[in-house]
XYZ file of C-alpha atoms in Angstrom:
587
model
C 8.167 -15.118 2.501
C 7.230 -18.763 1.438
C 8.585 -20.639 -1.448
C 6.085 -21.039 -4.546
C 6.433 -24.942 -4.479
C 6.805 -26.099 -1.007
C 4.940 -23.106 0.446
C 7.490 -23.260 3.524
C 8.819 -19.497 4.807
C 11.905 -18.627 2.881
C 14.852 -17.428 4.722
C 16.083 -13.678 5.097
C 18.358 -12.016 7.199
C 15.650 -11.125 10.126
C 14.425 -14.814 9.792
C 17.843 -15.980 10.690
C 18.187 -13.513 13.565
C 14.762 -14.815 15.236
C 15.630 -18.438 14.577
C 19.216 -17.590 16.385
C 17.153 -16.034 19.352
C 14.796 -18.484 19.594
C 17.451 -21.433 19.620
C 19.314 -19.393 22.387
C 16.351 -19.267 24.228
C 16.709 -15.427 24.662
C 13.537 -14.693 25.664
C 12.748 -17.581 27.905
C 11.281 -16.530 31.093
C 10.155 -13.254 29.543
C 7.058 -11.928 31.401
C 4.188 -9.686 29.936
C 1.433 -7.872 30.830
C -0.552 -5.366 29.034
C 1.051 -2.303 28.465
C 2.502 -0.298 29.813
C 4.742 -2.623 31.428
C 7.336 -1.232 33.692
C 9.954 -3.485 35.532
C 7.845 -3.115 39.165
C 4.744 -3.965 36.975
C 6.415 -7.023 35.706
C 7.517 -8.583 38.922
C 4.185 -10.763 39.154
C 3.347 -11.094 35.540
C 2.948 -14.262 33.604
C 5.356 -15.367 31.351
C 4.592 -14.370 27.964
C 3.191 -16.985 25.755
C 4.280 -15.403 22.720
C 7.431 -16.945 21.304
C 7.991 -13.316 19.508
C 6.744 -10.080 19.327
C 6.495 -7.464 16.482
C 4.743 -4.116 16.078
C 3.448 -2.133 13.014
C 3.936 1.291 14.471
C 2.386 4.043 12.153
C 1.929 7.722 12.611
C -1.406 8.809 12.146
C -0.588 11.583 10.159
C -1.620 10.456 6.680
C -3.336 7.260 4.727
C -1.002 4.030 4.291
C 0.904 3.499 0.808
C 2.444 0.504 -0.862
C 5.720 0.831 1.277
C 3.861 0.254 4.419
C 2.291 -2.649 2.927
C 5.873 -4.285 2.985
C 6.119 -3.420 6.678
C 2.395 -4.840 7.580
C 3.203 -8.104 6.048
C 6.784 -8.577 7.687
C 5.798 -7.815 10.983
C 2.269 -9.606 10.828
C 3.794 -12.525 8.787
C 6.893 -13.358 11.114
C 4.580 -13.302 14.235
C 2.155 -15.472 12.355
C 4.765 -17.836 11.388
C 6.796 -18.067 14.606
C 3.750 -18.332 17.068
C 3.964 -14.890 18.138
C 2.091 -11.577 18.311
C 1.943 -8.402 16.467
C 0.796 -5.380 17.612
C -0.646 -2.367 15.923
C 0.595 0.692 17.540
C -0.129 4.316 16.866
C 2.924 6.577 17.444
C 0.838 9.669 17.893
C 3.381 11.801 19.696
C 2.800 14.982 17.150
C -0.208 16.434 17.716
C 0.078 18.996 14.961
C -0.329 16.608 12.075
C -2.319 13.925 13.309
C -5.985 13.098 12.992
C -8.848 10.182 14.059
C -9.377 10.293 10.408
C -5.993 8.611 9.792
C -6.514 6.539 12.827
C -9.614 4.905 11.276
C -8.501 4.497 7.726
C -5.249 2.930 8.954
C -7.384 0.039 11.033
C -9.265 -0.160 8.215
C -6.333 -0.516 5.624
C -4.571 -3.220 7.870
C -7.766 -5.235 8.362
C -8.400 -5.213 4.666
C -4.625 -6.882 4.092
C -6.338 -9.831 6.420
C -4.324 -8.843 9.487
C -5.529 -8.579 13.167
C -4.054 -7.775 16.287
C -6.689 -9.671 18.794
C -5.222 -12.904 20.034
C -7.086 -15.146 22.660
C -9.851 -12.255 23.213
C -6.931 -9.678 24.147
C -6.573 -6.793 21.600
C -3.051 -5.771 21.199
C -4.098 -2.191 19.540
C -2.196 0.546 21.528
C -1.200 4.183 21.095
C 1.842 5.944 22.299
C -0.107 8.627 24.136
C -1.451 5.662 26.614
C 2.138 5.791 27.913
C 2.556 9.813 28.116
C 2.364 9.971 32.206
C 4.924 7.123 32.096
C 7.267 8.652 29.599
C 7.099 11.560 31.365
C 8.222 9.779 34.882
C 10.972 7.737 32.926
C 12.056 11.503 31.799
C 12.089 12.718 35.305
C 14.174 9.741 36.485
C 16.750 10.547 33.610
C 17.146 14.072 35.021
C 17.567 13.066 38.566
C 20.176 10.584 37.253
C 22.126 13.218 35.138
C 21.119 11.514 31.985
C 19.033 14.657 30.931
C 19.174 18.272 31.324
C 16.579 21.555 30.075
C 18.130 23.468 27.683
C 16.948 27.076 27.149
C 18.360 27.425 23.675
C 16.106 28.307 20.655
C 15.800 25.145 17.906
C 18.278 27.048 15.745
C 20.717 27.503 18.339
C 20.460 24.010 19.092
C 20.749 23.339 15.469
C 23.787 25.213 15.048
C 25.865 23.781 17.917
C 24.853 20.306 17.272
C 27.784 20.518 14.628
C 28.076 18.679 11.347
C 28.937 15.280 9.904
C 32.376 16.263 9.716
C 32.764 18.594 12.849
C 31.856 17.690 16.760
C 29.151 19.470 18.694
C 29.331 22.044 20.973
C 27.926 21.809 24.772
C 24.889 23.745 25.886
C 25.645 26.492 28.324
C 22.586 24.623 30.199
C 24.284 21.320 29.742
C 25.505 21.258 33.590
C 23.024 23.002 34.833
C 22.150 21.401 38.172
C 19.642 18.741 38.563
C 16.759 20.242 40.643
C 16.918 23.294 38.116
C 16.248 20.884 35.088
C 13.480 19.388 37.210
C 11.709 22.587 37.960
C 11.801 23.931 34.580
C 10.498 20.623 33.154
C 7.894 20.429 35.518
C 6.840 24.015 35.023
C 7.072 22.982 30.786
C 4.397 20.462 32.026
C 2.461 23.135 33.500
C 2.237 25.254 30.427
C 4.377 28.189 31.353
C 6.558 28.234 28.480
C 5.906 29.158 24.680
C 6.528 26.768 21.554
C 10.215 26.353 21.357
C 11.351 28.353 24.253
C 12.709 25.255 26.353
C 13.356 21.561 25.769
C 14.409 18.455 27.415
C 17.455 16.950 26.011
C 19.513 13.662 26.716
C 22.929 14.059 28.022
C 24.817 11.672 25.779
C 28.117 12.721 24.050
C 28.420 16.006 21.715
C 31.598 14.876 20.278
C 30.168 11.628 18.992
C 30.774 10.580 14.926
C 27.069 9.898 14.961
C 25.101 12.843 15.469
C 22.075 11.387 16.435
C 23.864 10.946 19.605
C 25.049 14.885 20.120
C 22.294 15.324 23.142
C 19.169 14.717 20.944
C 15.829 16.641 22.252
C 13.779 14.286 23.923
C 10.866 16.568 24.913
C 9.555 19.200 23.135
C 6.995 21.995 24.188
C 3.707 21.884 21.682
C 0.536 23.764 22.491
C -1.770 21.976 20.333
C -4.928 19.932 21.042
C -4.406 16.151 20.744
C -6.717 13.948 18.842
C -6.993 11.557 22.108
C -5.863 13.480 25.254
C -7.188 16.839 24.266
C -5.090 19.525 25.741
C -3.777 17.590 28.752
C -0.446 18.061 27.713
C 1.535 20.507 25.958
C 4.513 18.904 25.903
C 5.348 15.964 23.962
C 8.347 13.250 23.431
C 10.333 13.130 20.402
C 9.551 9.958 18.298
C 13.437 8.934 18.342
C 12.848 8.494 22.407
C 9.502 7.356 22.621
C 10.007 4.603 19.984
C 12.074 2.269 22.203
C 10.136 3.172 25.408
C 7.214 2.128 23.901
C 8.521 -0.950 22.300
C 9.936 -1.893 25.895
C 6.655 -0.967 27.640
C 4.852 -3.475 25.104
C 7.419 -6.555 25.390
C 8.326 -6.366 21.896
C 11.258 -8.830 21.002
C 11.976 -7.580 17.289
C 11.422 -4.014 16.276
C 11.745 -4.017 12.845
C 11.926 -1.006 10.900
C 13.374 0.784 7.654
C 16.989 1.167 6.725
C 16.532 5.253 7.122
C 16.379 4.584 10.844
C 19.936 2.826 11.288
C 21.239 5.900 12.229
C 19.025 5.865 15.217
C 19.898 2.558 16.499
C 22.693 3.824 18.819
C 20.104 5.703 20.670
C 17.543 3.329 20.613
C 19.858 1.216 22.282
C 21.319 3.861 24.708
C 17.933 4.780 26.046
C 16.889 1.413 26.623
C 20.328 0.862 28.638
C 19.864 3.814 30.577
C 16.483 3.245 31.550
C 16.590 -0.599 32.318
C 19.855 0.644 34.541
C 17.723 2.774 36.142
C 15.402 0.198 37.023
C 12.337 1.458 34.789
C 12.467 -1.125 31.929
C 12.731 -5.014 32.289
C 15.369 -6.984 30.468
C 15.650 -8.666 27.768
C 15.330 -5.403 25.996
C 13.705 -5.016 22.433
C 16.312 -4.772 19.641
C 16.006 -3.220 16.480
C 16.533 -4.321 12.786
C 16.469 -2.495 9.614
C 15.574 -3.675 6.207
C 15.676 -1.805 2.954
C 12.470 0.366 1.943
C 10.290 -0.416 -1.057
C 11.392 1.685 -4.115
C 8.770 1.203 -6.926
C 9.182 2.821 -10.225
C 6.961 5.376 -11.368
C 5.533 5.994 -7.830
C 6.251 8.362 -5.208
C 5.391 7.538 -1.279
C 6.525 10.994 0.475
C 3.428 12.190 2.196
C 4.086 15.628 1.388
C 4.284 15.121 -2.313
C 0.986 12.594 -2.181
C -0.751 15.496 -0.107
C 0.746 18.106 -2.660
C -1.456 15.896 -5.452
C -4.178 15.875 -3.476
C -3.922 19.660 -2.620
C -3.481 20.652 -6.126
C -6.365 18.516 -7.581
C -3.805 16.345 -9.681
C -5.840 13.307 -8.358
C -9.610 13.038 -6.807
C -8.150 12.301 -3.324
C -6.287 9.923 -1.563
C -8.181 7.279 -2.638
C -7.502 8.167 -6.382
C -7.050 4.671 -7.834
C -3.721 6.166 -9.451
C -2.341 6.792 -6.098
C -0.127 4.366 -4.413
C -2.067 4.398 -1.012
C -3.654 1.351 0.194
C -7.117 3.141 -0.398
C -6.115 3.966 -3.779
C -4.902 0.476 -4.713
C -8.103 -1.136 -3.211
C -10.246 1.193 -4.755
C -8.784 0.256 -8.346
C -9.114 -3.271 -7.929
C -5.911 -4.354 -6.479
C -6.467 -7.582 -4.104
C -5.121 -8.395 -0.428
C -3.476 -11.510 -2.073
C -1.944 -9.678 -4.852
C -0.069 -7.051 -2.472
C 1.110 -10.036 -0.340
C 2.534 -12.042 -3.486
C 4.114 -8.740 -4.487
C 5.844 -8.423 -1.053
C 7.038 -12.096 -1.071
C 8.672 -11.817 -4.452
C 10.552 -8.523 -3.624
C 11.901 -9.820 -0.637
C 13.582 -8.844 2.346
C 17.464 -7.455 2.446
C 19.552 -4.705 3.368
C 20.771 -3.399 0.242
C 18.245 -0.753 -1.295
C 16.896 -1.268 -4.738
C 14.322 -0.056 -7.440
C 11.512 -2.515 -8.355
C 10.094 -2.040 -11.715
C 6.016 -1.652 -11.203
C 5.757 -4.536 -13.723
C 6.691 -6.788 -10.803
C 3.080 -5.196 -8.763
C 1.180 -5.858 -11.969
C 2.307 -9.299 -12.775
C 1.592 -9.877 -8.870
C -1.920 -9.051 -9.614
C -2.363 -11.240 -12.627
C -1.001 -14.226 -10.784
C -3.525 -13.481 -7.969
C -6.221 -12.980 -10.153
C -5.795 -15.481 -13.064
C -6.766 -18.602 -10.827
C -9.792 -17.262 -9.491
C -11.347 -13.943 -11.554
C -14.556 -14.663 -13.267
C -14.438 -14.104 -17.026
C -16.492 -11.871 -19.146
C -16.789 -9.611 -22.405
C -16.169 -5.689 -22.482
C -15.882 -3.932 -25.350
C -13.990 -0.386 -24.524
C -13.668 0.810 -28.337
C -16.833 -0.121 -30.016
C -17.682 -0.736 -33.484
C -20.960 -2.024 -34.751
C -20.978 -5.396 -36.967
C -24.151 -6.364 -38.684
C -24.787 -10.128 -39.533
C -26.680 -9.401 -42.778
C -28.051 -12.915 -43.164
C -29.190 -13.056 -39.767
C -33.173 -12.329 -39.045
C -33.472 -9.041 -37.423
C -35.700 -10.373 -34.567
C -33.817 -13.736 -33.891
C -31.907 -14.431 -30.894
C -29.836 -17.365 -29.744
C -28.541 -18.409 -26.750
C -24.569 -18.579 -26.350
C -22.492 -20.091 -23.591
C -18.571 -19.757 -22.115
C -17.343 -20.840 -19.149
C -17.167 -18.276 -15.959
C -13.643 -19.395 -15.440
C -11.843 -21.954 -18.475
C -9.607 -24.081 -15.445
C -12.650 -24.407 -13.158
C -15.888 -26.267 -14.445
C -17.470 -26.057 -11.177
C -17.778 -22.203 -11.708
C -20.394 -23.238 -14.260
C -21.530 -21.593 -17.599
C -22.484 -17.888 -18.074
C -25.139 -17.148 -20.580
C -25.881 -14.266 -23.217
C -27.374 -13.844 -26.549
C -26.470 -13.568 -30.046
C -28.214 -11.285 -32.396
C -28.112 -9.407 -35.747
C -26.368 -6.301 -34.023
C -23.277 -6.725 -32.398
C -20.659 -4.821 -30.731
C -16.977 -5.412 -31.615
C -13.375 -3.914 -30.712
C -12.512 -1.089 -33.425
C -9.358 -2.911 -33.851
C -10.770 -6.048 -34.855
C -11.309 -4.454 -38.107
C -9.087 -2.951 -40.807
C -10.421 -2.424 -44.636
C -6.671 -2.581 -45.831
C -4.895 -4.828 -43.050
C -1.321 -5.385 -42.958
C 0.421 -8.906 -42.923
C -0.403 -11.472 -40.166
C -3.771 -9.425 -39.397
C -6.121 -12.285 -38.908
C -9.130 -10.608 -37.909
C -12.075 -8.790 -40.026
C -11.225 -7.602 -43.826
C -13.440 -7.715 -46.690
C -13.181 -11.380 -47.483
C -11.647 -12.883 -44.671
C -13.166 -15.311 -42.125
C -13.088 -14.918 -38.507
C -15.120 -17.026 -35.684
C -17.272 -14.945 -33.495
C -15.984 -16.360 -30.149
C -18.676 -18.852 -28.130
C -20.621 -18.199 -31.745
C -20.496 -18.640 -35.296
C -17.749 -18.093 -37.974
C -18.451 -15.161 -40.039
C -17.089 -13.736 -43.397
C -16.810 -9.822 -43.528
C -18.498 -8.588 -46.922
C -17.442 -4.828 -46.155
C -18.580 -1.731 -44.470
C -20.354 1.448 -43.912
C -18.514 5.191 -43.568
C -19.461 8.373 -42.565
C -18.746 11.411 -44.763
C -15.366 11.870 -43.166
C -14.433 8.373 -44.239
C -14.662 6.944 -40.686
C -15.922 3.297 -40.823
C -19.226 3.317 -38.468
C -20.136 -0.235 -39.276
C -19.082 -3.759 -40.658
C -20.959 -6.146 -42.319
C -20.341 -9.686 -42.212
C -22.416 -13.094 -43.103
C -22.283 -15.993 -40.610
C -21.908 -19.815 -41.846
C -25.039 -21.610 -40.163
C -23.266 -24.794 -39.414
C -20.094 -23.529 -37.551
C -21.469 -22.736 -34.213
C -18.812 -23.221 -31.394
C -19.663 -26.857 -29.494
C -21.146 -28.198 -32.608
C -19.799 -30.923 -34.913
C -19.655 -28.530 -37.496
C -17.602 -26.114 -35.536
C -14.181 -27.493 -36.760
C -15.271 -27.800 -40.769
C -13.593 -24.423 -41.784
C -10.373 -23.436 -40.327
C -9.870 -19.803 -39.050
C -7.021 -18.138 -37.634
C -9.032 -15.181 -36.063
C -11.052 -15.069 -33.298
C -12.814 -11.903 -31.996
C -15.225 -11.052 -28.777
C -18.690 -9.405 -29.027
C -21.556 -8.468 -27.168
C -24.894 -8.146 -28.452
C -25.876 -4.615 -29.206
C -29.557 -5.283 -27.770
C -28.368 -6.760 -24.842
C -25.069 -5.114 -23.732
C -25.070 -3.214 -20.507
C -23.538 0.414 -21.292
C -20.591 1.251 -18.984
C -18.114 3.854 -18.535
C -14.395 2.318 -18.287
C -11.710 4.221 -16.126
C -8.266 2.961 -18.102
C -5.882 3.704 -15.363
C -2.215 3.602 -16.057
C 1.102 4.804 -14.196
C 0.860 8.387 -12.647
C 4.286 9.266 -13.488
C 6.142 8.926 -16.897
C 9.690 9.013 -14.871
C 10.902 5.873 -13.161
C 11.943 7.749 -9.998
C 9.835 10.885 -9.653
C 10.164 11.256 -5.842
C 14.065 12.155 -6.573
C 12.990 15.580 -8.507
C 11.649 18.368 -6.551
C 9.441 19.408 -9.508
C 7.883 16.060 -9.520
C 4.498 17.306 -10.942
C 6.082 18.012 -14.362
C 6.684 14.084 -14.592
C 3.251 13.287 -13.946
C 1.798 11.039 -17.169
C -1.002 13.133 -18.812
C -2.635 9.793 -19.784
C -2.525 8.095 -16.482
C -6.471 8.057 -16.372
C -8.793 7.891 -19.748
C -12.301 7.648 -19.578
C -14.589 5.496 -22.305
C -18.126 4.706 -23.124
C -18.272 1.075 -23.810
C -20.230 -2.118 -23.312
C -20.311 -4.948 -20.864
C -21.570 -8.557 -21.375
C -25.011 -8.808 -19.784
C -25.735 -10.776 -16.939
C -22.316 -9.977 -15.169
C -22.616 -9.554 -11.281
C -21.089 -6.114 -10.831
C -20.023 -6.752 -7.175
C -18.557 -10.287 -7.952
C -15.150 -8.763 -9.527
C -12.328 -8.295 -10.109
C -13.072 -9.998 -13.255
C -10.734 -10.666 -16.241
C -12.110 -9.246 -19.497
C -11.272 -11.693 -22.302
C -8.080 -10.035 -24.246
C -8.121 -6.713 -22.229
C -7.023 -7.493 -18.715
C -8.420 -6.989 -15.216
C -11.006 -4.951 -14.322
C -13.061 -3.957 -10.547
C -16.056 -1.957 -10.219
C -16.003 1.211 -8.494
C -18.269 1.864 -6.025
C -17.352 5.346 -5.564
C -17.574 6.511 -8.884
C -20.731 4.739 -9.071
C -22.429 5.969 -6.145
C -24.622 8.144 -8.721
C -26.237 5.302 -10.303
C -23.851 4.988 -13.093
C -21.782 2.193 -13.687
C -18.029 2.907 -13.833
C -15.298 -0.036 -14.150
C -11.744 0.620 -13.361
C -8.930 -1.199 -15.337
C -6.461 -2.631 -12.770
C -4.084 -3.648 -15.195
C -3.705 -5.327 -18.587
C -2.974 -8.907 -19.788
C 0.607 -8.346 -20.690
C 3.117 -5.748 -19.693
C 3.211 -3.408 -22.356
C 4.463 -0.107 -20.931
C 7.623 -0.359 -22.770
C 6.246 -0.538 -26.196
C 3.384 2.440 -25.011
C 6.187 4.580 -24.068
C 9.136 3.981 -26.510
């Protein structure tokens, strides 16, 4: 949401709405108190000092994924830019699927992204369950006013009489039951006198509406299930479509921003708020809902059901598997909060659905890390190089910048010895044209070291090259006057075989081969069999394992894996390569 040159916020349709609202003083004199804030309780409350209020309202029934990052960035970012406040609110109205574990994980993820909900010592962390008693009272008022009734049809009957997109619904036989009966039944529902699905409270709107969401939607259902916060205090729970606008109003939200699939629900959102305001339950100005297009990222699924399937079937190691699109997985893989924010900025905010190529996410990571990531050398596919004219017991100190564009970062130090590890593809016995690395007779520079001339190789009984031989040119050390005395076109990385650190590298790639796996029910058939490969390699000595992510020269960006390294081994994840070569690999 900022211009890359000026740093000023870029415009989008939501910002234009907010600008207009503020210009018209829409919220002037609006009062606020810690929720639940009803019309009666706001009479003596102070004027709200926040220019706007937004909210990020996850349901605690799973781990956040990259699509949620867009909503977090948008809601918290808008609040910051406009001198407002963003609430973190858990929509915990479905006790059968919600757990405290998910609450804790969501709080941790939002904090990791760099956002907070505390302002001037006041916490703006809320739960829908905080308002259960208030919402129950609102439902009673709606029944009394003839805006709601208790229906005794089964869920299947309600579904059948609701109609279709092309035919109107049919009134329930209980739609016109006396108010007193609905009040009594609703009280008995709360007291636990009925089994699940036997009764429901429905809003009385319009069964002939072309918008199927206005055909007397259910607003309370019976669920005999223990809630992670309220225990067994309740056995009836409000439906999300009814509870959500009330939660927004009770918290004084000004702009309720959600994804495009809730657009058809907006009329009921507005109807609920207007009815309750007319009944004297809620204060005006009321919240307004605005929708933006959700993030559709190629080669990724974000369906909680399908992600759960991946975990339960053991296709991934867990919710924090580095191939998962969850924030926990991206974080463990090595993605940074800055890279995800940059990705959100670049993909922007619009009303039109579109697909975003995975390479955009990877490039955001590169651009975030390139200016700050310390450099080091790693060898993923090791081949031994022996400098035959180098004394066996001789070591020589070499230096290299920790960051090529930041002299203040200082120098790193490592030893040059007779035996080195190089990448296997840095040698070819019979090279093609324009191959400038090691082959018999060719000269290359050992980066930060000497120029060497390849003299041959050693093979095993199967003809596999197991060792390359070379001789170094003594007067060509990097950083000395003789370094330019011999011109070479090849430059290869290396680590000392004597000093290198043994490391297991986890080479991660896209989890799905197909660009849009979410559209296929048999999505498991689209898994990329090479989404993770592990190799045993070598790392430059002296690398601070906890100072990453790093850029390993010529290879890409990598991060230490705390989870896999818990047993004492060293496991380093590849986050992404230096350049996007997905199309080249898959074509």
